[in-house]
PDB file of C-alpha atoms and ligand atoms in Angstrom:
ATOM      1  CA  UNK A 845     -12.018  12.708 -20.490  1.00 74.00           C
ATOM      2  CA  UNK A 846     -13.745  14.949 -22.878  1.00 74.00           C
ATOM      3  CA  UNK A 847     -12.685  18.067 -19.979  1.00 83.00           C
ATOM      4  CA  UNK A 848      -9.370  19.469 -19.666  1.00 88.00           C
ATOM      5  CA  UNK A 849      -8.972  20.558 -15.927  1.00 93.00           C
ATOM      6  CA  UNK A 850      -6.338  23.323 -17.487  1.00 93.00           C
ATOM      7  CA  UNK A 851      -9.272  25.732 -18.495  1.00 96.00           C
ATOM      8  CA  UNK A 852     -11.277  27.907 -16.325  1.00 97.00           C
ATOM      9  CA  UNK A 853     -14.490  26.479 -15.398  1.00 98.00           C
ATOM     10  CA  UNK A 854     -17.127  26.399 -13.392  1.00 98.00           C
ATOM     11  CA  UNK A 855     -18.559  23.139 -11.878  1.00 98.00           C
ATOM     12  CA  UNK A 856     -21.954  23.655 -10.238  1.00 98.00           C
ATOM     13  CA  UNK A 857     -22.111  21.308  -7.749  1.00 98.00           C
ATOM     14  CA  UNK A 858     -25.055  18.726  -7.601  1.00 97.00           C
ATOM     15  CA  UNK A 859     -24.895  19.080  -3.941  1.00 98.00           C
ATOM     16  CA  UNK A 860     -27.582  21.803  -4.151  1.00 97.00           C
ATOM     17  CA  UNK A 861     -29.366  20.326  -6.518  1.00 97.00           C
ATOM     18  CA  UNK A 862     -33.054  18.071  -6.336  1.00 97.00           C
ATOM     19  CA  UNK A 863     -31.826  14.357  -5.357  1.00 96.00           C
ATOM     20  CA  UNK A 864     -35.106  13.817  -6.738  1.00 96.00           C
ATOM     21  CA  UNK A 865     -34.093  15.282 -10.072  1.00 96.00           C
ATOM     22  CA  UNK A 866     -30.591  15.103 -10.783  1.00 96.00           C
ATOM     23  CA  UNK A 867     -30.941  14.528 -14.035  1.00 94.00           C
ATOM     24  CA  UNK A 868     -33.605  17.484 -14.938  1.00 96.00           C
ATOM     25  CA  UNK A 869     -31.145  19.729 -12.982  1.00 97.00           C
ATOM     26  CA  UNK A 870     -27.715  18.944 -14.165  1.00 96.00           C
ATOM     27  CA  UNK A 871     -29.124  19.559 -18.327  1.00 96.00           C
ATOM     28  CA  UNK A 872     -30.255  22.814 -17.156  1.00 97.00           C
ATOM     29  CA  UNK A 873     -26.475  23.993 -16.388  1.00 98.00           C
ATOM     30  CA  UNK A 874     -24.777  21.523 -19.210  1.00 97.00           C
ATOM     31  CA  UNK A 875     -27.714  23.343 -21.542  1.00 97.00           C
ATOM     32  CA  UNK A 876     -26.181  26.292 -19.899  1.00 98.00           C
ATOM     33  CA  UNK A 877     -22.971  25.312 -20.885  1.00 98.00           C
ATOM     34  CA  UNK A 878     -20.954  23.672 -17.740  1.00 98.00           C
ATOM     35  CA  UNK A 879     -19.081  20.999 -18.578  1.00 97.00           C
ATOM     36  CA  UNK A 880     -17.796  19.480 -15.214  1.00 98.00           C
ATOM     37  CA  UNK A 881     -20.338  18.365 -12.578  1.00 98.00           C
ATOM     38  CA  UNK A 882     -18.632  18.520  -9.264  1.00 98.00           C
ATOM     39  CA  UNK A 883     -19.939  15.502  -7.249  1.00 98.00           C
ATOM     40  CA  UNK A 884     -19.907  15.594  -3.499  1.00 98.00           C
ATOM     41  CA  UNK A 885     -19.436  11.692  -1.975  1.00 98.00           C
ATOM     42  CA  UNK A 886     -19.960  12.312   1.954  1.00 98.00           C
ATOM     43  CA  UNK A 887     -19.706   8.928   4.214  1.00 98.00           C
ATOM     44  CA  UNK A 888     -21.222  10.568   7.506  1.00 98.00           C
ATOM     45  CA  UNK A 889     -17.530  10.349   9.365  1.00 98.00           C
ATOM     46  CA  UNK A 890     -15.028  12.033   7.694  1.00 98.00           C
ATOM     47  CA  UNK A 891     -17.875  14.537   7.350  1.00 98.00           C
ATOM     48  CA  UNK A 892     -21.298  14.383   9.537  1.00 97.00           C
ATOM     49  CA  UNK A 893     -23.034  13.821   6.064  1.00 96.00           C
ATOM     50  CA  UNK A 894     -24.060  10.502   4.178  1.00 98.00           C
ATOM     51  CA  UNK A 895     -24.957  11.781   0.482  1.00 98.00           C
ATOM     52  CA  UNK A 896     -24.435   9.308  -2.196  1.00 98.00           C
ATOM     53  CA  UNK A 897     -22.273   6.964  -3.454  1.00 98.00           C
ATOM     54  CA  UNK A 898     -21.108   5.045  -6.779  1.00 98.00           C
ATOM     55  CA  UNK A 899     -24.529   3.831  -7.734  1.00 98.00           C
ATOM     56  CA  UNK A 900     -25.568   7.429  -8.337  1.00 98.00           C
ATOM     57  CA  UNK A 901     -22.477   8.193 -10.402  1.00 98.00           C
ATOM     58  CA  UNK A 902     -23.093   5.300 -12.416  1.00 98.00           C
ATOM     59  CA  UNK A 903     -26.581   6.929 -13.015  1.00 97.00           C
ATOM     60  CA  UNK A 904     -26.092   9.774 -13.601  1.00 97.00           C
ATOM     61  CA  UNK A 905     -22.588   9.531 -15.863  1.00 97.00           C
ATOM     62  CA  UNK A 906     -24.265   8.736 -19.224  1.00 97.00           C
ATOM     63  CA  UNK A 907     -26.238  11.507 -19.764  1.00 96.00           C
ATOM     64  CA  UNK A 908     -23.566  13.955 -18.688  1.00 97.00           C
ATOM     65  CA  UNK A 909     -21.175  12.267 -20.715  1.00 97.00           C
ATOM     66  CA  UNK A 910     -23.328  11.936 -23.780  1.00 96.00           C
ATOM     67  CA  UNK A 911     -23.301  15.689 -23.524  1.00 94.00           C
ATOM     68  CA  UNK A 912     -19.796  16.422 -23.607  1.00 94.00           C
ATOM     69  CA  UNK A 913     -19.587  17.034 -19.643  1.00 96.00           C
ATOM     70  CA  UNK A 914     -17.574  15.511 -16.708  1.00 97.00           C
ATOM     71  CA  UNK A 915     -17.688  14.651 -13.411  1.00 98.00           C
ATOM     72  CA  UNK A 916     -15.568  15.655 -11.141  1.00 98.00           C
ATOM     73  CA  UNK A 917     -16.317  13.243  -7.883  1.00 98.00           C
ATOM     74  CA  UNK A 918     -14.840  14.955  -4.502  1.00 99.00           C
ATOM     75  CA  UNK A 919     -14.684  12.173  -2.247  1.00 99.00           C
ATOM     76  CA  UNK A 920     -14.758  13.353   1.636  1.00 99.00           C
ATOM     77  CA  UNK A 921     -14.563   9.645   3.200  1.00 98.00           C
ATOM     78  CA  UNK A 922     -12.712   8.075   5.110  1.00 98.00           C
ATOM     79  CA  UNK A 923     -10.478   5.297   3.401  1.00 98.00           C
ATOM     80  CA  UNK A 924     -11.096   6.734   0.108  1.00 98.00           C
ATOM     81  CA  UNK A 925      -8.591   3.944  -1.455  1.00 98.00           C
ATOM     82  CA  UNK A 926     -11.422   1.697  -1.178  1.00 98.00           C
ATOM     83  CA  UNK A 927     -13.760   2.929  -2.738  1.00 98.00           C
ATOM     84  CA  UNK A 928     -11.628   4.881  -5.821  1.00 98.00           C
ATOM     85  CA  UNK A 929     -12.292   1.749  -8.423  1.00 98.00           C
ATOM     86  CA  UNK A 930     -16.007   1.677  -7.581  1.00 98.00           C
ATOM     87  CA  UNK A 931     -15.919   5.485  -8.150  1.00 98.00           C
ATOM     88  CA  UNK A 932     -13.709   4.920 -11.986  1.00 98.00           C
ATOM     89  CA  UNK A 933     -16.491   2.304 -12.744  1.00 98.00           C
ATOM     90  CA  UNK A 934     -18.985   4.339 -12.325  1.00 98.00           C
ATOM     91  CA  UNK A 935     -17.789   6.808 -14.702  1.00 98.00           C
ATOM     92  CA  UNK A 936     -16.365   9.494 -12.569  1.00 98.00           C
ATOM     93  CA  UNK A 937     -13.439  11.340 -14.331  1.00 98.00           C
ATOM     94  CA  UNK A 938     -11.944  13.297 -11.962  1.00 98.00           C
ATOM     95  CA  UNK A 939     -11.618  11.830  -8.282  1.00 98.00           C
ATOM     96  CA  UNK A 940     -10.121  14.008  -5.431  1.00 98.00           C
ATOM     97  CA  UNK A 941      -9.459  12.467  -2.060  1.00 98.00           C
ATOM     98  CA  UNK A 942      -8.490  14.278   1.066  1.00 98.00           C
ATOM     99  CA  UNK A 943      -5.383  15.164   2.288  1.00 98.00           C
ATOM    100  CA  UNK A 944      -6.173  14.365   5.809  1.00 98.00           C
ATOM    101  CA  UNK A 945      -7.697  10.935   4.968  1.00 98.00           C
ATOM    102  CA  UNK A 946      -4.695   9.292   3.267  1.00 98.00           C
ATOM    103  CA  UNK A 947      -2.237   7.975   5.016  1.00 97.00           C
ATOM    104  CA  UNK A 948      -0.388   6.317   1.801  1.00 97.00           C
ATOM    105  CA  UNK A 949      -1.570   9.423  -0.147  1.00 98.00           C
ATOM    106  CA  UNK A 950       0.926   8.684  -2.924  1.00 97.00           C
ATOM    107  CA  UNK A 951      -0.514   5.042  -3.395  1.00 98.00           C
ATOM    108  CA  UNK A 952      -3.667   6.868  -3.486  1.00 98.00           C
ATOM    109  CA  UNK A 953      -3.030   8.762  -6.403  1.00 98.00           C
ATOM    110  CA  UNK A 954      -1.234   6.553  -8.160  1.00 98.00           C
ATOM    111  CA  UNK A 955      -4.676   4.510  -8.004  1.00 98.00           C
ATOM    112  CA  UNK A 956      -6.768   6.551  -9.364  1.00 98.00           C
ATOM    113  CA  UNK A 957      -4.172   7.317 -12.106  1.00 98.00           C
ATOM    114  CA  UNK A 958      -4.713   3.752 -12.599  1.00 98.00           C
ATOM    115  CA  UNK A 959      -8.045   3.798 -13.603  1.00 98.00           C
ATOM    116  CA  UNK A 960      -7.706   6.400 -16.206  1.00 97.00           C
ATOM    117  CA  UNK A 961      -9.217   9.402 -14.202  1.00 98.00           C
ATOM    118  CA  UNK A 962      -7.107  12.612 -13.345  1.00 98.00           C
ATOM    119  CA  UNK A 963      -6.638  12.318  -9.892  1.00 98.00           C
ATOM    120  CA  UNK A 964      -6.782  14.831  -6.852  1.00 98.00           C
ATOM    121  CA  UNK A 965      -6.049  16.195  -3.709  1.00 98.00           C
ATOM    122  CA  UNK A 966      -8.333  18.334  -1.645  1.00 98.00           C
ATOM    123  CA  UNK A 967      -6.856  20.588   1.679  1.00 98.00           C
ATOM    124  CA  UNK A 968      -9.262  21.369   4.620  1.00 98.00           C
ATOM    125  CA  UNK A 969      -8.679  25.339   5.668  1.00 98.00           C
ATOM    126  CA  UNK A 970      -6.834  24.197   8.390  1.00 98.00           C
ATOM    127  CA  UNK A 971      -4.379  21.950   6.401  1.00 98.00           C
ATOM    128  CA  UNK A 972      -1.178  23.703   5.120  1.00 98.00           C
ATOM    129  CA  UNK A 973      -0.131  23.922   1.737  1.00 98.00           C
ATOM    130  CA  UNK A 974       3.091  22.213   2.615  1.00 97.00           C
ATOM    131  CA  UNK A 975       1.317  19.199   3.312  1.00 97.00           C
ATOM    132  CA  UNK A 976       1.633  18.491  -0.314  1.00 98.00           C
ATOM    133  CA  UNK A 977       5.774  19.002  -0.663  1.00 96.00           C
ATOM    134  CA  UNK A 978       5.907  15.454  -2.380  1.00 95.00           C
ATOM    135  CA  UNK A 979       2.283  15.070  -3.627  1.00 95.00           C
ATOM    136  CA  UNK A 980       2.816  18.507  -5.923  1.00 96.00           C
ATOM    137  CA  UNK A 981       4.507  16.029  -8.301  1.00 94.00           C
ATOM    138  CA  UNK A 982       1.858  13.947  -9.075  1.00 94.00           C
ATOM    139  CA  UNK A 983      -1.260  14.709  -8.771  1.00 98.00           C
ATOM    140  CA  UNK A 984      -3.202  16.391 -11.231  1.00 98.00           C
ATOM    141  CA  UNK A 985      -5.734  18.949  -9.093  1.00 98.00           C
ATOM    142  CA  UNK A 986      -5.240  20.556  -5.827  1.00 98.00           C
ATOM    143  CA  UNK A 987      -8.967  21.483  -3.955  1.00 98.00           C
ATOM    144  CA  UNK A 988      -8.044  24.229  -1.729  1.00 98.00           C
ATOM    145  CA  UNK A 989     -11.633  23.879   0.466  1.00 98.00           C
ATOM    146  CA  UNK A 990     -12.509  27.732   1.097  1.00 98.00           C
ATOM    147  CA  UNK A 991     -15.271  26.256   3.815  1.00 98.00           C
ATOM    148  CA  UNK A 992     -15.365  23.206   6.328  1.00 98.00           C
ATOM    149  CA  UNK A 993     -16.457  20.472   4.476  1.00 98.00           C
ATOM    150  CA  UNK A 994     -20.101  19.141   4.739  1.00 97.00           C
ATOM    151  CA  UNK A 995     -22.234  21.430   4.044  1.00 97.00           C
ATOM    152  CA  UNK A 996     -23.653  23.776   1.054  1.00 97.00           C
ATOM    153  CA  UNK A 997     -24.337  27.348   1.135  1.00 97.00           C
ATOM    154  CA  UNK A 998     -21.093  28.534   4.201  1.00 98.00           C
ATOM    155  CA  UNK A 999     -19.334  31.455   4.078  1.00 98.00           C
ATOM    156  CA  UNK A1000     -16.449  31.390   2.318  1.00 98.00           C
ATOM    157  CA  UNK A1001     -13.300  31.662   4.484  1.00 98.00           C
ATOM    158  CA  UNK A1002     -11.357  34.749   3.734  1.00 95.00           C
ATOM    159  CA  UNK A1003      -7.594  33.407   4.311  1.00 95.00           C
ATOM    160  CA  UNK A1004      -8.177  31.139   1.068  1.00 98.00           C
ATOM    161  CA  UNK A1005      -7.788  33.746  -0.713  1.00 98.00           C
ATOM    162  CA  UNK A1006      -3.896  34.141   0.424  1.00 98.00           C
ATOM    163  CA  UNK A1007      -3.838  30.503   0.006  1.00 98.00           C
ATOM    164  CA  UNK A1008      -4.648  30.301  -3.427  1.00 98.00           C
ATOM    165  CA  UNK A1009      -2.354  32.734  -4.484  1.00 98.00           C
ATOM    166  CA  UNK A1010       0.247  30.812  -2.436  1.00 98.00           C
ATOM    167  CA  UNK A1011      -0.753  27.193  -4.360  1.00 98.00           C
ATOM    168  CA  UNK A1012      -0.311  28.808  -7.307  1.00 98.00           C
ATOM    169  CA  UNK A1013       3.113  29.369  -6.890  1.00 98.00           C
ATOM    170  CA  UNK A1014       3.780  26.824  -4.769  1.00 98.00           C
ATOM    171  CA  UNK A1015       2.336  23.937  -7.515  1.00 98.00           C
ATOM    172  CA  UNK A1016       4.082  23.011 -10.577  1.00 97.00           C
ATOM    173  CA  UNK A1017       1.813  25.120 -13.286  1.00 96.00           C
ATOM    174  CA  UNK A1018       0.334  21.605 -14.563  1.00 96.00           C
ATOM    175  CA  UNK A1019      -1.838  21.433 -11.535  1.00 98.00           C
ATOM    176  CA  UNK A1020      -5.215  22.654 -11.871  1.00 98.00           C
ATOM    177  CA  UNK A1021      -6.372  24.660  -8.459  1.00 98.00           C
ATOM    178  CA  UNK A1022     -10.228  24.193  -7.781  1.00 98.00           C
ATOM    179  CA  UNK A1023     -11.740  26.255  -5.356  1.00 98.00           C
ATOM    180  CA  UNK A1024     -14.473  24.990  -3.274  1.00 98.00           C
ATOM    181  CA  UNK A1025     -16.767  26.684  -0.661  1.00 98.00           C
ATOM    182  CA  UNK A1026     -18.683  30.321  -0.750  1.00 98.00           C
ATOM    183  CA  UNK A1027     -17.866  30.571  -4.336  1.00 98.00           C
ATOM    184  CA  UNK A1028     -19.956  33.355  -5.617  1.00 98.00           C
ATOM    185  CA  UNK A1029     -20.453  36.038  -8.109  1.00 98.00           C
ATOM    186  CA  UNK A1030     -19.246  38.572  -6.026  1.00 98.00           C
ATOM    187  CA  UNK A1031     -15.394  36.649  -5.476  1.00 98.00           C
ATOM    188  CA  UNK A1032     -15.098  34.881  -9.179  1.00 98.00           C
ATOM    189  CA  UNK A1033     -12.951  37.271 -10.439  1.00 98.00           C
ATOM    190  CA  UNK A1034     -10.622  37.697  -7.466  1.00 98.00           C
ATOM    191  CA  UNK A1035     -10.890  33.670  -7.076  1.00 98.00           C
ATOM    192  CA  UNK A1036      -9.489  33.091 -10.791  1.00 98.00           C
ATOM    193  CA  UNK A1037      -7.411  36.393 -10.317  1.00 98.00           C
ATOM    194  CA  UNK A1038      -5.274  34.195  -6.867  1.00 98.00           C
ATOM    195  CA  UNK A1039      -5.053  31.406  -9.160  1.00 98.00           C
ATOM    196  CA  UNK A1040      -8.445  29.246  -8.721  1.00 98.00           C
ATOM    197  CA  UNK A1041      -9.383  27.866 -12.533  1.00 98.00           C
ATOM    198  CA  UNK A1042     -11.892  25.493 -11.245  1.00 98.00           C
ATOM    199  CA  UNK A1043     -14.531  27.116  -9.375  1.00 98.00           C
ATOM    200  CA  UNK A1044     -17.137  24.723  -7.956  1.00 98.00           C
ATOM    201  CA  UNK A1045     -20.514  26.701  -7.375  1.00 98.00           C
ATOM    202  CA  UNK A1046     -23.218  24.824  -5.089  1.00 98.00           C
ATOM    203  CA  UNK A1047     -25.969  27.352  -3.606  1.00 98.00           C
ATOM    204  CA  UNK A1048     -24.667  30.243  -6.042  1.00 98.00           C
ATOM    205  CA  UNK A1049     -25.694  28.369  -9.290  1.00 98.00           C
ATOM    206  CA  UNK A1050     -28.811  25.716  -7.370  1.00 98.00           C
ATOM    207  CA  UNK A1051     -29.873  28.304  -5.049  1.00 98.00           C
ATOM    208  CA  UNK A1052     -30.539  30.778  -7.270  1.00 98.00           C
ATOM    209  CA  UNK A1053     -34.407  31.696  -8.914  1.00 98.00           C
ATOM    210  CA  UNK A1054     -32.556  30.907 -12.422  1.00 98.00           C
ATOM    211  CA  UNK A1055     -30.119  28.419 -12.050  1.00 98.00           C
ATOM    212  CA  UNK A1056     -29.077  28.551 -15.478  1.00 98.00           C
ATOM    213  CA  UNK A1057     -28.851  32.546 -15.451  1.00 98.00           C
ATOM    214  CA  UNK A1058     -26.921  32.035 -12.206  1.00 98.00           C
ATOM    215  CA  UNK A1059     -24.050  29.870 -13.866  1.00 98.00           C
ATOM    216  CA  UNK A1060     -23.841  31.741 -17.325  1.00 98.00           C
ATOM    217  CA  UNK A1061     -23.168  34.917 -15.119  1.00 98.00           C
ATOM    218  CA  UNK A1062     -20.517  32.633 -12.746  1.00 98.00           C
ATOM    219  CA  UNK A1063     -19.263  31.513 -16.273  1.00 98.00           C
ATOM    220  CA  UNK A1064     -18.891  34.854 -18.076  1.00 98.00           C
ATOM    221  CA  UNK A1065     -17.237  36.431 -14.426  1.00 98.00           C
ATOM    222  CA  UNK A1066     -14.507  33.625 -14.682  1.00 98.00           C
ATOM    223  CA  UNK A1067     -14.112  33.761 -18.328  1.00 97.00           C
ATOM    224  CA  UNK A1068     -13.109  38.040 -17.698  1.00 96.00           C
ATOM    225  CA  UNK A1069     -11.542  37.701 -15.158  1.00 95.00           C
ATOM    226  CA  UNK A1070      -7.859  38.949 -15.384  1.00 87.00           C
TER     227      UNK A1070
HETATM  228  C1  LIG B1294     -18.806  21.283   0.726  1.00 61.22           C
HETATM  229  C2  LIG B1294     -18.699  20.723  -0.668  1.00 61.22           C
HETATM  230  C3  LIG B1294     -18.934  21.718  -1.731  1.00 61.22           C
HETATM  231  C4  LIG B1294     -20.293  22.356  -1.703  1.00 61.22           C
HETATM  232  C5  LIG B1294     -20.074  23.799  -2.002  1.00 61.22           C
HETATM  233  O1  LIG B1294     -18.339  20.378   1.642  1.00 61.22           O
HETATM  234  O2  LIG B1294     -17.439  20.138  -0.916  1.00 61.22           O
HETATM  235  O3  LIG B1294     -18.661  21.197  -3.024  1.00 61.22           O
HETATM  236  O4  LIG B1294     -21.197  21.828  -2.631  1.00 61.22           O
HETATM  237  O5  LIG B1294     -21.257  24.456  -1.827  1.00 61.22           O
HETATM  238  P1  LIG B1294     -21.398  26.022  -1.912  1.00 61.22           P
HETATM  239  O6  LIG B1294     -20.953  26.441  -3.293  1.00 61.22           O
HETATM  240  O7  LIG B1294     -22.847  26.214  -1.688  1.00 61.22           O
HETATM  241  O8  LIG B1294     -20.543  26.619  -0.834  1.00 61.22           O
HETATM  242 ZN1  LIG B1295     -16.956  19.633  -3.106  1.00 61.22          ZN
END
């Protein structure tokens, strides 16, 4: 993958973007200067959302590839083993599954190793840190979820603050944190400051009047930060 998951970045997610015009809307932040998309698979159980699936990636892929991007597919599904090679095929490079949905989470990994894509593990607010004793080794990405997931535009949680600064010494410093949830321009710094490099940005980038303005700003908060 043209991305290394080692640098600071923002991803805007296409979650608060036009489904009708995904691809209009993801050149305006790649013009912008993102380079990983942040894709958000729901399956309507493991979250009360349905949003898209590997079709969509597959659609969408080329063009952000072609332009030197990634895509970073969160999957928040139930039996996410399933559908991880569909996902690869498609042309996602990054794929994070959920803590709370694997039950062989190693397997899991190891799987979408496989494929070729760096693989992930996401935490819900309410999932400890220590969850991940074993997975720490080998994964490549730890999403610490600063919001319930399913939904755009919460608050973000205030605790995940402590918890990011608590992943980042608790993971081996290969592991790239990504924050995800209420990440604005007001907490960049501090984010990237407790250890976040990955900051995913949904309503704060798509929401705003310029969405390209919105994630330059994001970008040059991150890029200062201390
Ligand atoms: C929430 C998703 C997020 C979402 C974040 O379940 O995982 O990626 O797009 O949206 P904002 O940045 O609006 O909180
Ligand atoms: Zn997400």
């Amino acid at each position: 993958m043209s991305v290394v998951l080692s640098e600071r970045l923002v991803a805007p997610s296409i979650l608060s973007a036009d489904f009708g015009r995904l691809d209009a809307d993801m050149a305006t932040v790649i013009d912008a200067g993102a380079r990983l998309i942040h894709v958000d698979v729901m399956d309507g159980h493991f979250v009360p959302v349905i949003t898209l699936g590997p079709a969509v990636v597959k659609a969408i892929a080329p063009a952000v590839h072609e332009r030197g991007g990634a895509l970073d597919v969160h999957l928040m599904i139930e039996h996410p083993e399933r559908f991880v090679d569909a996902f690869a095929t498609a042309g996602a490079d990054a794929i994070t599954v959920h803590q709370e949905a694997c039950v062989h989470l190693h397997r899991t990994l190891a799987q979408i190793r496989e494929t070729g894509a760096q693989a992930g593990v996401a935490l819900n607010p309410a999932t400890p840190l220590e969850t991940l004793a074993e997975a720490r080794e080998y994964t490549d990405l730890v999403l610490i979820m600063s919001v319930d997931p399913g939904f755009g535009g919460q608050r973000f949680i205030a605790g995940s603050l402590d918890k990011l600064r608590r992943a980042r010494a608790y993971l081996p410093a290969a592991v790239a944190i990504e924050v995800d949830g209420g990440v604005s321009l007001d907490n960049a710094a501090t984010l990237v400051e407790a250890g976040a490099n990955l900051l995913v940005a949904g309503n704060s980038v798509y929401g705003a009047a310029d969405p390209a303005l919105a994630f330059r700003a994001l970008a040059a908060a991150v890029a200062s930060a201390g």
